[in-house]
């Protein structure tokens, strides 16, 4: 069985950065499952679909013309890795992610990332639904304030406008939508290791996850 390490957690908890550094350290593939929901949201918005049109959006998701290159994500040949990071796309992604048909449509694509020598998968339901047989499951959290500050910095660094109060509000709404939805709600998987990164640097978080991994998989 190809080993999988899952990292789930709420919005802006730092899981994307931690997941990509852990994948690099282990030489594993990386699945940023949030990007798939963001790509679907971008496609739906561009196709002018209503964000509650489950069937039409699921059809889009099933046939996403996406390619993952080294540091680029191509949608129908167009680089969109920056466009999908906008808050408006994140909010739309969180709405369509509540639709069970859309989630089902993305399962196969997510499973296709499982390749030797291993996979690090980050998202909301990696350990609970998509890779329940993962070797190690991590649930990464941070306080709302710490997460809003990180997201603010991330947006400004990318040259997008950002407003701290609006971000805090957005974050809370997104937390509520992610945890309260019926389909694959955000919650720690059984046996998940909890990591609160509010007062931790990225390096400390990465070191902790790698330590758990080496313990669990018996490697050094
Ligand atoms: O950066 P942020 O954590 O806000 O978002 P993301 O991880 O890129 O995911 C965007 C949205 O997709 C989230 O708000 C979730 O609602 C949804 N999502 C999900 O439902 N399941 C996943 N496995 C990953 C993301």
PDB file of N, CA, C and O in Angstrom, residues 100-158:
ATOM      1  N   UNK A 100     -22.828  17.694  -1.849  1.00  0.00           N
ATOM      2  CA  UNK A 100     -22.342  16.310  -1.894  1.00  0.00           C
ATOM      3  C   UNK A 100     -21.987  15.843  -3.311  1.00  0.00           C
ATOM      4  O   UNK A 100     -21.001  15.123  -3.489  1.00  0.00           O
ATOM      5  N   UNK A 101     -22.740  16.285  -4.328  1.00  0.00           N
ATOM      6  CA  UNK A 101     -22.471  15.842  -5.702  1.00  0.00           C
ATOM      7  C   UNK A 101     -21.111  16.348  -6.176  1.00  0.00           C
ATOM      8  O   UNK A 101     -20.381  15.648  -6.893  1.00  0.00           O
ATOM      9  N   UNK A 102     -20.756  17.554  -5.754  1.00  0.00           N
ATOM     10  CA  UNK A 102     -19.456  18.131  -6.136  1.00  0.00           C
ATOM     11  C   UNK A 102     -18.336  17.362  -5.444  1.00  0.00           C
ATOM     12  O   UNK A 102     -17.319  17.012  -6.055  1.00  0.00           O
ATOM     13  N   UNK A 103     -18.515  17.045  -4.166  1.00  0.00           N
ATOM     14  CA  UNK A 103     -17.490  16.292  -3.431  1.00  0.00           C
ATOM     15  C   UNK A 103     -17.276  14.923  -4.073  1.00  0.00           C
ATOM     16  O   UNK A 103     -16.143  14.488  -4.262  1.00  0.00           O
ATOM     17  N   UNK A 104     -18.398  14.277  -4.419  1.00  0.00           N
ATOM     18  CA  UNK A 104     -18.297  12.943  -5.032  1.00  0.00           C
ATOM     19  C   UNK A 104     -17.555  13.021  -6.365  1.00  0.00           C
ATOM     20  O   UNK A 104     -16.759  12.142  -6.708  1.00  0.00           O
ATOM     21  N   UNK A 105     -17.798  14.098  -7.108  1.00  0.00           N
ATOM     22  CA  UNK A 105     -17.198  14.242  -8.435  1.00  0.00           C
ATOM     23  C   UNK A 105     -15.673  14.403  -8.354  1.00  0.00           C
ATOM     24  O   UNK A 105     -14.973  14.136  -9.331  1.00  0.00           O
ATOM     25  N   UNK A 106     -15.162  14.823  -7.199  1.00  0.00           N
ATOM     26  CA  UNK A 106     -13.714  15.071  -7.077  1.00  0.00           C
ATOM     27  C   UNK A 106     -12.936  13.927  -6.425  1.00  0.00           C
ATOM     28  O   UNK A 106     -11.709  13.986  -6.308  1.00  0.00           O
ATOM     29  N   UNK A 107     -13.653  12.854  -6.038  1.00  0.00           N
ATOM     30  CA  UNK A 107     -12.988  11.765  -5.293  1.00  0.00           C
ATOM     31  C   UNK A 107     -11.925  11.064  -6.145  1.00  0.00           C
ATOM     32  O   UNK A 107     -10.776  10.883  -5.712  1.00  0.00           O
ATOM     33  N   UNK A 108     -12.294  10.706  -7.355  1.00  0.00           N
ATOM     34  CA  UNK A 108     -11.377   9.937  -8.204  1.00  0.00           C
ATOM     35  C   UNK A 108     -10.092  10.719  -8.497  1.00  0.00           C
ATOM     36  O   UNK A 108      -8.985  10.183  -8.428  1.00  0.00           O
ATOM     37  N   UNK A 109     -10.276  11.996  -8.815  1.00  0.00           N
ATOM     38  CA  UNK A 109      -9.123  12.847  -9.105  1.00  0.00           C
ATOM     39  C   UNK A 109      -8.184  12.893  -7.893  1.00  0.00           C
ATOM     40  O   UNK A 109      -6.954  12.815  -8.021  1.00  0.00           O
ATOM     41  N   UNK A 110      -8.763  12.981  -6.686  1.00  0.00           N
ATOM     42  CA  UNK A 110      -7.937  13.034  -5.469  1.00  0.00           C
ATOM     43  C   UNK A 110      -7.184  11.724  -5.268  1.00  0.00           C
ATOM     44  O   UNK A 110      -5.994  11.709  -4.946  1.00  0.00           O
ATOM     45  N   UNK A 111      -7.862  10.587  -5.496  1.00  0.00           N
ATOM     46  CA  UNK A 111      -7.198   9.288  -5.324  1.00  0.00           C
ATOM     47  C   UNK A 111      -6.040   9.113  -6.309  1.00  0.00           C
ATOM     48  O   UNK A 111      -5.073   8.422  -6.021  1.00  0.00           O
ATOM     49  N   UNK A 112      -6.149   9.765  -7.475  1.00  0.00           N
ATOM     50  CA  UNK A 112      -5.114   9.589  -8.507  1.00  0.00           C
ATOM     51  C   UNK A 112      -3.773  10.211  -8.107  1.00  0.00           C
ATOM     52  O   UNK A 112      -2.754   9.956  -8.736  1.00  0.00           O
ATOM     53  N   UNK A 113      -3.755  11.014  -7.045  1.00  0.00           N
ATOM     54  CA  UNK A 113      -2.491  11.609  -6.581  1.00  0.00           C
ATOM     55  C   UNK A 113      -1.666  10.622  -5.751  1.00  0.00           C
ATOM     56  O   UNK A 113      -0.514  10.896  -5.426  1.00  0.00           O
ATOM     57  N   UNK A 114      -2.257   9.495  -5.385  1.00  0.00           N
ATOM     58  CA  UNK A 114      -1.544   8.523  -4.541  1.00  0.00           C
ATOM     59  C   UNK A 114      -0.561   7.734  -5.394  1.00  0.00           C
ATOM     60  O   UNK A 114      -0.949   6.816  -6.114  1.00  0.00           O
ATOM     61  N   UNK A 115       0.687   8.125  -5.327  1.00  0.00           N
ATOM     62  CA  UNK A 115       1.718   7.501  -6.163  1.00  0.00           C
ATOM     63  C   UNK A 115       2.938   7.191  -5.308  1.00  0.00           C
ATOM     64  O   UNK A 115       3.156   7.861  -4.293  1.00  0.00           O
ATOM     65  N   UNK A 116       3.735   6.202  -5.712  1.00  0.00           N
ATOM     66  CA  UNK A 116       4.965   5.900  -4.968  1.00  0.00           C
ATOM     67  C   UNK A 116       5.930   7.086  -5.086  1.00  0.00           C
ATOM     68  O   UNK A 116       5.922   7.766  -6.126  1.00  0.00           O
ATOM     69  N   UNK A 117       6.747   7.349  -4.085  1.00  0.00           N
ATOM     70  CA  UNK A 117       6.900   6.580  -2.843  1.00  0.00           C
ATOM     71  C   UNK A 117       5.890   6.947  -1.749  1.00  0.00           C
ATOM     72  O   UNK A 117       5.875   6.297  -0.716  1.00  0.00           O
ATOM     73  N   UNK A 118       5.033   7.970  -1.986  1.00  0.00           N
ATOM     74  CA  UNK A 118       4.056   8.315  -0.962  1.00  0.00           C
ATOM     75  C   UNK A 118       3.395   9.643  -1.268  1.00  0.00           C
ATOM     76  O   UNK A 118       3.773  10.336  -2.224  1.00  0.00           O
ATOM     77  N   UNK A 119       2.385   9.977  -0.455  1.00  0.00           N
ATOM     78  CA  UNK A 119       1.599  11.192  -0.688  1.00  0.00           C
ATOM     79  C   UNK A 119       1.354  11.946   0.612  1.00  0.00           C
ATOM     80  O   UNK A 119       1.049  11.338   1.642  1.00  0.00           O
ATOM     81  N   UNK A 120       1.482  13.269   0.546  1.00  0.00           N
ATOM     82  CA  UNK A 120       1.021  14.141   1.625  1.00  0.00           C
ATOM     83  C   UNK A 120      -0.222  14.844   1.090  1.00  0.00           C
ATOM     84  O   UNK A 120      -0.167  15.489   0.037  1.00  0.00           O
ATOM     85  N   UNK A 121      -1.361  14.688   1.772  1.00  0.00           N
ATOM     86  CA  UNK A 121      -2.620  15.250   1.280  1.00  0.00           C
ATOM     87  C   UNK A 121      -3.154  16.259   2.281  1.00  0.00           C
ATOM     88  O   UNK A 121      -3.278  15.953   3.469  1.00  0.00           O
ATOM     89  N   UNK A 122      -3.458  17.475   1.815  1.00  0.00           N
ATOM     90  CA  UNK A 122      -3.960  18.483   2.745  1.00  0.00           C
ATOM     91  C   UNK A 122      -5.363  18.939   2.371  1.00  0.00           C
ATOM     92  O   UNK A 122      -5.704  19.014   1.197  1.00  0.00           O
ATOM     93  N   UNK A 123      -6.191  19.142   3.393  1.00  0.00           N
ATOM     94  CA  UNK A 123      -7.576  19.557   3.130  1.00  0.00           C
ATOM     95  C   UNK A 123      -8.437  19.560   4.380  1.00  0.00           C
ATOM     96  O   UNK A 123      -7.991  19.981   5.461  1.00  0.00           O
ATOM     97  N   UNK A 124      -9.691  19.144   4.219  1.00  0.00           N
ATOM     98  CA  UNK A 124     -10.635  19.119   5.333  1.00  0.00           C
ATOM     99  C   UNK A 124     -11.029  17.682   5.691  1.00  0.00           C
ATOM    100  O   UNK A 124     -11.353  17.387   6.829  1.00  0.00           O
ATOM    101  N   UNK A 125     -11.053  16.809   4.678  1.00  0.00           N
ATOM    102  CA  UNK A 125     -11.581  15.449   4.868  1.00  0.00           C
ATOM    103  C   UNK A 125     -10.608  14.398   4.362  1.00  0.00           C
ATOM    104  O   UNK A 125     -11.006  13.317   3.979  1.00  0.00           O
ATOM    105  N   UNK A 126      -9.309  14.738   4.338  1.00  0.00           N
ATOM    106  CA  UNK A 126      -8.324  13.789   3.815  1.00  0.00           C
ATOM    107  C   UNK A 126      -8.261  12.528   4.685  1.00  0.00           C
ATOM    108  O   UNK A 126      -8.273  11.415   4.175  1.00  0.00           O
ATOM    109  N   UNK A 127      -8.220  12.736   6.003  1.00  0.00           N
ATOM    110  CA  UNK A 127      -8.125  11.597   6.916  1.00  0.00           C
ATOM    111  C   UNK A 127      -9.465  10.935   7.202  1.00  0.00           C
ATOM    112  O   UNK A 127      -9.522   9.745   7.511  1.00  0.00           O
ATOM    113  N   UNK A 128     -10.546  11.695   7.104  1.00  0.00           N
ATOM    114  CA  UNK A 128     -11.860  11.129   7.455  1.00  0.00           C
ATOM    115  C   UNK A 128     -12.522  10.405   6.285  1.00  0.00           C
ATOM    116  O   UNK A 128     -13.146   9.372   6.464  1.00  0.00           O
ATOM    117  N   UNK A 129     -12.409  10.952   5.066  1.00  0.00           N
ATOM    118  CA  UNK A 129     -13.183  10.426   3.938  1.00  0.00           C
ATOM    119  C   UNK A 129     -12.319   9.919   2.775  1.00  0.00           C
ATOM    120  O   UNK A 129     -12.525   8.814   2.275  1.00  0.00           O
ATOM    121  N   UNK A 130     -11.352  10.718   2.354  1.00  0.00           N
ATOM    122  CA  UNK A 130     -10.639  10.403   1.100  1.00  0.00           C
ATOM    123  C   UNK A 130      -9.559   9.336   1.307  1.00  0.00           C
ATOM    124  O   UNK A 130      -9.442   8.407   0.505  1.00  0.00           O
ATOM    125  N   UNK A 131      -8.777   9.436   2.379  1.00  0.00           N
ATOM    126  CA  UNK A 131      -7.727   8.438   2.643  1.00  0.00           C
ATOM    127  C   UNK A 131      -7.867   7.909   4.071  1.00  0.00           C
ATOM    128  O   UNK A 131      -6.976   8.127   4.914  1.00  0.00           O
ATOM    129  N   UNK A 132      -8.970   7.202   4.357  1.00  0.00           N
ATOM    130  CA  UNK A 132      -9.174   6.735   5.735  1.00  0.00           C
ATOM    131  C   UNK A 132      -8.102   5.745   6.194  1.00  0.00           C
ATOM    132  O   UNK A 132      -7.918   5.549   7.390  1.00  0.00           O
ATOM    133  N   UNK A 133      -7.362   5.157   5.243  1.00  0.00           N
ATOM    134  CA  UNK A 133      -6.316   4.196   5.628  1.00  0.00           C
ATOM    135  C   UNK A 133      -4.936   4.845   5.731  1.00  0.00           C
ATOM    136  O   UNK A 133      -3.915   4.150   5.704  1.00  0.00           O
ATOM    137  N   UNK A 134      -4.881   6.172   5.844  1.00  0.00           N
ATOM    138  CA  UNK A 134      -3.595   6.885   5.907  1.00  0.00           C
ATOM    139  C   UNK A 134      -2.733   6.381   7.059  1.00  0.00           C
ATOM    140  O   UNK A 134      -3.248   6.006   8.118  1.00  0.00           O
ATOM    141  N   UNK A 135      -1.415   6.392   6.854  1.00  0.00           N
ATOM    142  CA  UNK A 135      -0.460   5.951   7.878  1.00  0.00           C
ATOM    143  C   UNK A 135      -0.463   6.909   9.065  1.00  0.00           C
ATOM    144  O   UNK A 135      -0.424   6.506  10.217  1.00  0.00           O
ATOM    145  N   UNK A 136      -0.483   8.220   8.765  1.00  0.00           N
ATOM    146  CA  UNK A 136      -0.489   9.236   9.819  1.00  0.00           C
ATOM    147  C   UNK A 136      -1.502  10.315   9.464  1.00  0.00           C
ATOM    148  O   UNK A 136      -1.555  10.766   8.318  1.00  0.00           O
ATOM    149  N   UNK A 137      -2.317  10.687  10.458  1.00  0.00           N
ATOM    150  CA  UNK A 137      -3.305  11.748  10.258  1.00  0.00           C
ATOM    151  C   UNK A 137      -3.008  12.886  11.225  1.00  0.00           C
ATOM    152  O   UNK A 137      -2.868  12.653  12.428  1.00  0.00           O
ATOM    153  N   UNK A 138      -2.927  14.096  10.690  1.00  0.00           N
ATOM    154  CA  UNK A 138      -2.653  15.273  11.516  1.00  0.00           C
ATOM    155  C   UNK A 138      -3.814  16.243  11.377  1.00  0.00           C
ATOM    156  O   UNK A 138      -4.348  16.416  10.273  1.00  0.00           O
ATOM    157  N   UNK A 139      -4.216  16.854  12.480  1.00  0.00           N
ATOM    158  CA  UNK A 139      -5.246  17.903  12.450  1.00  0.00           C
ATOM    159  C   UNK A 139      -4.594  19.175  12.962  1.00  0.00           C
ATOM    160  O   UNK A 139      -4.193  19.269  14.118  1.00  0.00           O
ATOM    161  N   UNK A 140      -4.431  20.123  12.051  1.00  0.00           N
ATOM    162  CA  UNK A 140      -3.709  21.360  12.340  1.00  0.00           C
ATOM    163  C   UNK A 140      -4.688  22.482  12.649  1.00  0.00           C
ATOM    164  O   UNK A 140      -5.585  22.744  11.849  1.00  0.00           O
ATOM    165  N   UNK A 141      -4.503  23.152  13.775  1.00  0.00           N
ATOM    166  CA  UNK A 141      -5.382  24.285  14.092  1.00  0.00           C
ATOM    167  C   UNK A 141      -4.533  25.488  14.485  1.00  0.00           C
ATOM    168  O   UNK A 141      -3.326  25.373  14.664  1.00  0.00           O
ATOM    169  N   UNK A 142      -5.198  26.619  14.621  1.00  0.00           N
ATOM    170  CA  UNK A 142      -4.582  27.828  15.165  1.00  0.00           C
ATOM    171  C   UNK A 142      -5.745  28.726  15.549  1.00  0.00           C
ATOM    172  O   UNK A 142      -6.860  28.564  15.030  1.00  0.00           O
ATOM    173  N   UNK A 143      -5.501  29.683  16.444  1.00  0.00           N
ATOM    174  CA  UNK A 143      -6.571  30.585  16.871  1.00  0.00           C
ATOM    175  C   UNK A 143      -7.074  31.391  15.665  1.00  0.00           C
ATOM    176  O   UNK A 143      -6.348  31.576  14.684  1.00  0.00           O
ATOM    177  N   UNK A 144      -8.326  31.885  15.765  1.00  0.00           N
ATOM    178  CA  UNK A 144      -8.902  32.678  14.680  1.00  0.00           C
ATOM    179  C   UNK A 144      -8.030  33.894  14.390  1.00  0.00           C
ATOM    180  O   UNK A 144      -7.775  34.233  13.238  1.00  0.00           O
ATOM    181  N   UNK A 145      -7.535  34.539  15.469  1.00  0.00           N
ATOM    182  CA  UNK A 145      -6.708  35.738  15.293  1.00  0.00           C
ATOM    183  C   UNK A 145      -5.424  35.407  14.533  1.00  0.00           C
ATOM    184  O   UNK A 145      -5.060  36.095  13.574  1.00  0.00           O
ATOM    185  N   UNK A 146      -4.756  34.325  14.919  1.00  0.00           N
ATOM    186  CA  UNK A 146      -3.502  33.938  14.253  1.00  0.00           C
ATOM    187  C   UNK A 146      -3.765  33.605  12.788  1.00  0.00           C
ATOM    188  O   UNK A 146      -2.989  33.976  11.902  1.00  0.00           O
ATOM    189  N   UNK A 147      -4.882  32.947  12.527  1.00  0.00           N
ATOM    190  CA  UNK A 147      -5.189  32.553  11.148  1.00  0.00           C
ATOM    191  C   UNK A 147      -5.518  33.769  10.288  1.00  0.00           C
ATOM    192  O   UNK A 147      -5.114  33.852   9.140  1.00  0.00           O
ATOM    193  N   UNK A 148      -6.251  34.745  10.874  1.00  0.00           N
ATOM    194  CA  UNK A 148      -6.595  35.958  10.114  1.00  0.00           C
ATOM    195  C   UNK A 148      -5.323  36.731   9.773  1.00  0.00           C
ATOM    196  O   UNK A 148      -5.168  37.237   8.660  1.00  0.00           O
ATOM    197  N   UNK A 149      -4.383  36.788  10.728  1.00  0.00           N
ATOM    198  CA  UNK A 149      -3.124  37.500  10.473  1.00  0.00           C
ATOM    199  C   UNK A 149      -2.322  36.821   9.369  1.00  0.00           C
ATOM    200  O   UNK A 149      -1.747  37.465   8.495  1.00  0.00           O
ATOM    201  N   UNK A 150      -2.309  35.488   9.383  1.00  0.00           N
ATOM    202  CA  UNK A 150      -1.558  34.758   8.355  1.00  0.00           C
ATOM    203  C   UNK A 150      -2.180  34.969   6.977  1.00  0.00           C
ATOM    204  O   UNK A 150      -1.488  35.180   5.983  1.00  0.00           O
ATOM    205  N   UNK A 151      -3.518  34.901   6.936  1.00  0.00           N
ATOM    206  CA  UNK A 151      -4.193  35.074   5.643  1.00  0.00           C
ATOM    207  C   UNK A 151      -3.977  36.493   5.106  1.00  0.00           C
ATOM    208  O   UNK A 151      -3.765  36.693   3.914  1.00  0.00           O
ATOM    209  N   UNK A 152      -4.001  37.472   6.024  1.00  0.00           N
ATOM    210  CA  UNK A 152      -3.781  38.879   5.634  1.00  0.00           C
ATOM    211  C   UNK A 152      -2.421  39.013   4.955  1.00  0.00           C
ATOM    212  O   UNK A 152      -2.295  39.552   3.865  1.00  0.00           O
ATOM    213  N   UNK A 153      -1.412  38.443   5.610  1.00  0.00           N
ATOM    214  CA  UNK A 153      -0.045  38.535   5.096  1.00  0.00           C
ATOM    215  C   UNK A 153       0.067  37.825   3.736  1.00  0.00           C
ATOM    216  O   UNK A 153       0.671  38.337   2.798  1.00  0.00           O
ATOM    217  N   UNK A 154      -0.572  36.668   3.642  1.00  0.00           N
ATOM    218  CA  UNK A 154      -0.528  35.878   2.403  1.00  0.00           C
ATOM    219  C   UNK A 154      -1.131  36.670   1.238  1.00  0.00           C
ATOM    220  O   UNK A 154      -0.564  36.709   0.147  1.00  0.00           O
ATOM    221  N   UNK A 155      -2.264  37.336   1.486  1.00  0.00           N
ATOM    222  CA  UNK A 155      -2.931  38.097   0.426  1.00  0.00           C
ATOM    223  C   UNK A 155      -2.099  39.308   0.021  1.00  0.00           C
ATOM    224  O   UNK A 155      -1.913  39.584  -1.161  1.00  0.00           O
ATOM    225  N   UNK A 156      -1.599  40.047   1.032  1.00  0.00           N
ATOM    226  CA  UNK A 156      -0.785  41.233   0.735  1.00  0.00           C
ATOM    227  C   UNK A 156       0.461  40.831  -0.058  1.00  0.00           C
ATOM    228  O   UNK A 156       0.831  41.476  -1.038  1.00  0.00           O
ATOM    229  N   UNK A 157       1.101  39.720   0.364  1.00  0.00           N
ATOM    230  CA  UNK A 157       2.300  39.240  -0.347  1.00  0.00           C
ATOM    231  C   UNK A 157       2.006  38.948  -1.812  1.00  0.00           C
ATOM    232  O   UNK A 157       2.869  39.061  -2.667  1.00  0.00           O
ATOM    233  N   UNK A 158       0.787  38.506  -2.087  1.00  0.00           N
ATOM    234  CA  UNK A 158       0.417  38.177  -3.465  1.00  0.00           C
ATOM    235  C   UNK A 158      -0.096  39.403  -4.219  1.00  0.00           C
ATOM    236  O   UNK A 158      -0.497  39.312  -5.378  1.00  0.00           O
TER     237      UNK A 158
END
